[in-house]
Amino acid sequence: MDDYVSYQQQVVETAQLLVEKGYLMATGGNISLRISGQRAFAVTPSNYDYLRMTLADVCVLDFSLNRLEGQLKPSVEAAMHAAIYQARPDVNAILHTHQAYASALTLIKAPIPALFDEQARFLGRSVEIIPYAPSGTGFLKDTVAKHVKNHNNAFMMQNHGALIFGHDMERAFHNVEILEKCALAYLLALCTERPVSKIPLAVREIAFAKLRGDQKKVEKGLPVKDGE
C-alpha cells in the first residue's frame, strides 16, 4: 500500500474538498488519479460517503480494471476513467462531478462557447456536450473516450454531469471551479435572451495553443507550471 498512499491521499482530500465546495453531493460523482510510471490509477469506491472515506477505501486498478489495492468495489465509472487515461496521455487527474450549473446546461444540451480567456487557456476551445449514455455502461465508456480526443479539459455529459481533467489534481480542481463560473455566467446570459458575446477567435486560439503546449509537455514527462 505504501506505493500508492500519496495518490490515495490526494483522492480523499480532493473528494472531501469537492463536497465542502458543493461540487459533489451525497455519493454521486467519482474522481481518479493516474499512478505515475504505471498503467494504473487510484479511484474512489462505489456508492460511498466521501466524508467518511479513508485512504484504505480508495481503490487502485490497472487499465484492465484488475485490482492492485483496496477492498471496496471501485466506482461504476472506473472503466470510463481507464479509457480516458488511455485516450489522453496528457491527463493525470479526472473529476466527474454533478455540479449544479454545468449539470443544468446538460439538460438543455447547451455547450459553452469560449466566453473568457481563462476558460480557453485551461478548459479548451469550448465545453461540449457528450451525448447521453447510461451510467456505468460500456456504451458510456466508449462514447466518452471518442469525444475527449479533441484535447479540451472539460466536458458535460447529457442528463448526467461534468467531466474535468488536469495534468495534476490541483489543476483539475481549479478547472472544476472555472467550469462552474462559466456555466453560471452562461446560464444567466441565456436568460436575458440577448446575444451572448464570445472572446475573439484569435485570442481563443492563442490561449488554446498554450494549453496544448502544456499537454505536450505532460506527454513527454516534463513539468508544467500553470500560467506559463
mmCIF file of C-alpha atoms in Angstrom, residues 17 31 38 54 57 68-69 73 92 105 112 133 141 154 175 187 202 216-218 226:
data_model
loop_
_atom_site.group_PDB
_atom_site.id
_atom_site.type_symbol
_atom_site.label_atom_id
_atom_site.label_comp_id
_atom_site.label_asym_id
_atom_site.label_seq_id
_atom_site.Cartn_x
_atom_site.Cartn_y
_atom_site.Cartn_z
ATOM 1 C CA LEU A 17 -12.939 19.408 -0.681
ATOM 2 C CA ILE A 31 -12.579 11.022 -9.088
ATOM 3 C CA GLN A 38 2.284 2.609 -14.311
ATOM 4 C CA THR A 54 -10.163 6.962 4.273
ATOM 5 C CA ASP A 57 -11.109 2.899 0.932
ATOM 6 C CA LEU A 68 -3.995 -3.637 -7.196
ATOM 7 C CA GLU A 69 -5.102 -2.127 -3.873
ATOM 8 C CA LYS A 73 -15.923 -2.067 -5.009
ATOM 9 C CA ASN A 92 -3.312 12.702 -14.935
ATOM 10 C CA LEU A 105 -26.698 23.041 -19.190
ATOM 11 C CA ILE A 112 -20.424 26.571 -23.573
ATOM 12 C CA ALA A 133 -25.396 7.055 -22.258
ATOM 13 C CA LYS A 141 -17.169 4.488 -21.697
ATOM 14 C CA ALA A 154 -13.876 19.961 -19.596
ATOM 15 C CA ASN A 175 -10.753 23.588 -13.667
ATOM 16 C CA LEU A 187 -26.979 30.337 -17.924
ATOM 17 C CA ALA A 202 -7.639 34.727 -32.432
ATOM 18 C CA LYS A 216 2.578 18.106 -24.918
ATOM 19 C CA LYS A 217 4.982 18.699 -22.027
ATOM 20 C CA VAL A 218 2.983 16.273 -19.883
ATOM 21 C CA ASP A 226 0.347 26.932 -14.513
#
